[in-house]
Short mmCIF file of C-alpha atoms in Angstrom, two decimals:
data_model
loop_
_atom_site.label_atom_id
_atom_site.label_comp_id
_atom_site.label_asym_id
_atom_site.label_seq_id
_atom_site.Cartn_x
_atom_site.Cartn_y
_atom_site.Cartn_z
CA MET O 1 -148.90 -15.34 153.31
CA ALA O 2 -145.24 -14.31 153.63
CA ARG O 3 -144.01 -11.64 151.26
CA GLN O 4 -141.24 -12.66 148.90
CA LYS O 5 -137.90 -11.17 149.87
CA ILE O 6 -136.47 -8.90 147.22
CA THR O 7 -132.73 -9.21 146.62
CA HIS O 8 -130.96 -5.99 145.68
CA TYR O 9 -127.65 -6.90 144.04
CA ILE O 10 -126.93 -3.36 142.84
CA ASN O 11 -127.12 -0.27 145.02
CA ASN O 12 -127.78 2.92 143.03
CA ARG O 13 -125.59 5.19 145.12
CA GLU O 14 -122.65 2.78 145.12
CA THR O 15 -123.03 2.06 141.42
CA ILE O 16 -123.00 5.75 140.51
CA ALA O 17 -119.85 6.14 142.60
CA GLU O 18 -118.17 3.25 140.77
CA ILE O 19 -119.18 4.65 137.37
CA TRP O 20 -117.73 8.00 138.40
CA LYS O 21 -114.48 6.41 139.65
CA SER O 22 -114.22 4.64 136.30
CA LYS O 23 -114.70 7.91 134.43
CA LEU O 24 -111.94 9.54 136.48
CA THR O 25 -109.46 6.94 135.21
CA TYR O 26 -109.94 8.48 131.75
CA CYS O 27 -109.09 11.94 133.09
CA HIS O 28 -105.94 13.96 133.57
CA LYS O 29 -105.63 15.74 136.92
CA PHE O 30 -103.82 19.05 136.78
CA GLU O 31 -104.05 19.42 140.58
CA PRO O 32 -104.70 16.93 143.39
CA MET O 33 -108.40 16.07 143.51
CA CYS O 34 -110.42 17.00 146.55
CA ASP O 35 -112.71 14.49 148.25
CA ARG O 36 -115.81 16.03 146.69
CA ILE O 37 -114.56 15.30 143.22
CA ARG O 38 -113.65 11.72 144.17
CA ALA O 39 -117.10 11.23 145.70
CA CYS O 40 -118.99 12.64 142.68
CA ASP O 41 -120.73 15.14 144.97
CA PHE O 42 -122.90 16.71 142.28
CA ASP O 43 -126.00 18.83 142.39
CA TYR O 44 -128.37 16.72 140.24
CA SER O 45 -130.36 19.79 139.23
CA GLY O 46 -127.49 21.03 137.11
CA GLU O 47 -123.84 20.63 136.21
CA GLY O 48 -122.27 22.20 139.26
CA PHE O 49 -120.85 20.68 142.41
CA THR O 50 -122.49 21.54 145.69
CA ASP O 51 -120.39 24.07 147.56
CA ALA O 52 -116.54 24.08 147.61
CA GLY O 53 -116.15 26.39 144.58
CA LEU O 54 -116.16 23.50 142.09
CA THR O 55 -117.92 23.36 138.75
CA ARG O 56 -118.13 20.68 136.07
CA GLN O 57 -118.60 21.80 132.48
CA PHE O 58 -119.49 19.43 129.67
CA THR O 59 -117.54 20.46 126.59
CA THR O 60 -116.02 19.05 123.41
CA ASP O 61 -113.40 21.81 123.14
CA HIS O 62 -110.58 19.33 123.79
CA THR O 63 -112.08 16.32 121.99
CA GLY O 64 -113.55 17.84 118.84
CA GLU O 65 -115.98 15.58 117.01
CA ALA O 66 -114.19 12.40 118.08
CA PHE O 67 -116.22 9.55 119.59
CA THR O 68 -115.96 9.23 123.37
CA ASN O 69 -117.37 6.61 125.73
CA PHE O 70 -119.04 9.29 127.87
CA ARG O 71 -119.74 13.02 127.65
CA PRO O 72 -116.40 14.84 127.83
CA PHE O 73 -116.06 17.40 130.61
CA LYS O 74 -113.73 19.68 132.53
CA ILE O 75 -113.79 20.40 136.26
CA PHE O 76 -112.81 23.82 137.59
CA ARG O 77 -111.92 24.93 141.10
CA ASP O 78 -112.38 28.69 141.57
CA GLY O 79 -111.92 29.23 137.84
CA ARG O 80 -108.82 27.00 137.46
CA GLU O 81 -109.09 23.80 135.47
CA VAL O 82 -108.20 20.86 137.71
CA VAL O 83 -109.53 17.84 135.78
CA ARG O 84 -109.98 17.16 132.04
CA SER O 85 -111.59 14.01 130.67
CA HIS O 86 -110.13 11.97 127.81
CA TRP O 87 -106.75 13.64 128.11
CA ARG O 88 -103.10 12.70 128.57
CA GLY O 89 -100.41 15.19 129.60
CA ASP O 90 -100.48 18.87 130.53
CA SER O 91 -103.06 21.33 129.24
CA GLN O 92 -100.82 22.87 126.55
CA THR O 93 -98.80 19.99 125.10
CA GLY O 94 -101.01 17.05 126.07
CA GLU O 95 -103.24 15.06 123.74
CA PHE O 96 -106.73 13.66 123.44
CA ALA O 97 -106.81 10.04 124.63
CA THR O 98 -109.53 7.45 125.08
CA ASP O 99 -107.40 4.38 125.86
CA ARG O 100 -106.04 5.23 129.28
CA GLY O 101 -109.01 4.36 131.47
CA ARG O 102 -110.85 1.27 132.68
CA ILE O 103 -113.90 0.26 134.65
CA THR O 104 -113.27 -0.47 138.32
CA GLU O 105 -113.12 -4.04 139.59
CA ARG O 106 -116.18 -3.49 141.76
CA LEU O 107 -118.22 -2.18 138.83
CA GLY O 108 -117.17 -5.22 136.82
CA ARG O 109 -118.41 -7.50 139.60
CA GLU O 110 -121.73 -5.63 139.57
CA PHE O 111 -122.02 -6.27 135.82
CA ILE O 112 -121.50 -9.99 136.41
CA ALA O 113 -124.04 -10.08 139.25
CA LEU O 114 -126.64 -8.25 137.15
CA VAL O 115 -126.16 -10.42 134.07
CA THR O 116 -126.18 -13.64 136.10
CA ALA O 117 -129.40 -12.70 137.89
CA TYR O 118 -131.05 -11.52 134.66
CA GLY O 119 -130.18 -14.79 132.96
CA ARG O 120 -132.18 -16.67 135.61
CA ARG O 121 -135.40 -14.93 134.65
CA GLY O 122 -138.07 -17.28 133.35
CA ASN O 123 -138.27 -15.71 129.90
CA PHE O 124 -134.55 -16.33 129.25
CA ALA O 125 -133.33 -19.15 131.49
CA GLY O 126 -134.50 -22.06 129.30
CA TYR O 127 -132.57 -21.19 126.15
CA SER O 128 -129.55 -23.29 125.22
CA TYR O 129 -127.65 -20.16 124.18
CA ILE O 130 -128.04 -18.37 127.54
CA ASP O 131 -124.24 -18.14 127.80
CA GLU O 132 -124.15 -16.12 124.56
CA MET O 133 -126.82 -13.82 125.99
CA ARG O 134 -124.81 -13.24 129.15
CA SER O 135 -121.59 -12.68 127.21
CA ASN O 136 -123.25 -10.17 124.89
CA ALA O 137 -124.75 -8.35 127.87
CA LEU O 138 -121.34 -8.05 129.56
CA ILE O 139 -119.86 -6.60 126.37
CA SER O 140 -122.74 -4.15 126.05
CA LEU O 141 -122.39 -3.07 129.68
CA SER O 142 -118.66 -2.55 129.25
CA HIS O 143 -119.30 -0.34 126.22
CA GLY O 144 -122.32 1.56 127.51
CA ALA O 145 -122.23 1.82 131.29
CA LEU O 146 -120.06 4.94 131.42
CA LYS O 147 -122.57 6.80 129.25
CA PHE O 148 -124.79 6.97 132.33
CA ASP O 149 -125.50 10.68 132.94
CA ASP O 150 -125.75 11.53 136.64
CA THR O 151 -127.10 15.01 135.86
CA ARG O 152 -130.29 13.55 134.39
CA THR O 153 -131.11 10.67 136.75
CA ASP O 154 -129.81 8.85 139.80
CA ASN O 155 -131.29 5.48 138.80
CA ALA O 156 -128.19 3.66 137.58
CA PHE O 157 -129.83 0.28 138.18
CA ALA O 158 -132.59 0.98 135.65
CA TYR O 159 -130.05 2.24 133.11
CA LEU O 160 -127.87 -0.87 133.39
CA THR O 161 -130.91 -3.15 133.35
CA VAL O 162 -132.11 -1.67 130.04
CA ILE O 163 -128.67 -2.30 128.50
CA THR O 164 -128.75 -5.89 129.77
CA HIS O 165 -132.30 -6.51 128.56
CA ASN O 166 -131.59 -5.20 125.07
CA ALA O 167 -128.41 -7.30 124.84
CA PHE O 168 -130.34 -10.45 125.78
CA LEU O 169 -133.06 -9.69 123.23
CA LYS O 170 -130.51 -9.09 120.47
CA VAL O 171 -129.02 -12.56 120.88
CA LEU O 172 -132.51 -14.08 121.06
CA LYS O 173 -133.58 -12.38 117.81
CA ASP O 174 -130.33 -13.30 116.06
CA GLU O 175 -130.67 -16.96 117.10
CA LYS O 176 -134.30 -17.13 115.98
CA ARG O 177 -133.40 -15.58 112.64
CA ALA O 178 -130.60 -18.12 112.19
CA GLN O 179 -132.95 -20.96 113.11
CA ILE O 180 -135.53 -19.87 110.52
CA LEU O 181 -132.83 -19.67 107.85
CA ARG O 182 -131.45 -23.08 108.79
CA ASP O 183 -134.89 -24.72 108.73
CA THR O 184 -135.74 -23.09 105.41
CA LEU O 185 -132.53 -24.45 103.86
CA LEU O 186 -133.31 -27.92 105.25
CA MET O 187 -136.77 -27.85 103.70
CA ASP O 188 -135.39 -26.68 100.36
CA ALA O 189 -133.04 -29.66 100.45
CA GLY O 190 -135.92 -32.06 101.15
CA ALA O 191 -135.05 -32.64 104.80
CA ASN O 192 -137.24 -32.18 107.84
CA PRO O 193 -136.98 -28.88 109.71
CA SER O 194 -136.64 -28.64 113.48
CA ILE O 195 -139.62 -29.35 115.72
CA GLY O 196 -141.91 -26.36 116.01
CA PHE O 197 -140.85 -24.76 112.75
CA LYS O 198 -143.75 -23.31 110.79
CA ASP O 199 -143.57 -22.61 107.11
CA VAL O 200 -145.28 -19.25 106.81
CA ASP O 201 -146.03 -18.08 103.27
#
């Protein structure tokens, strides 16, 4: 018996790189970035870069208690700050900013591929509101994907899949709740509810 071929539509390493590139669009660069910063060459056992005299420090010194779409950080090269997240302008007269960045086009395509494939699963594919599920999942991924923390895990696929699954379930629960309410109102008005509706006391 032939084994079923498994299709991998998201590669962890490439996805982490795209998440990191997206995060960098929210950052101000005080000096030209080296290749190791662009490549997200981190030591996963801690916060530091491997080699090259670079360190990444997670801090809210420049953001305060404001909400951010990922953990704010600063990157230092030999003690000099070279990158600051959620920032616009120079280090002294600049300002906190969360509206300057975006997700990369490739990461967006990965979101679409993930949501499309997830919507074909047997436990979701038959619903008439599958488009709402997919739309909600894309919104949730856009809001939550950059919260992925590469210092804690390198499994970006699992992280994005959990976001997608929860978004699908939310629409399913909301639709079922609306259906129960609609059928209850129909019965109160003396009309017949939808097929399969059960009046549970």
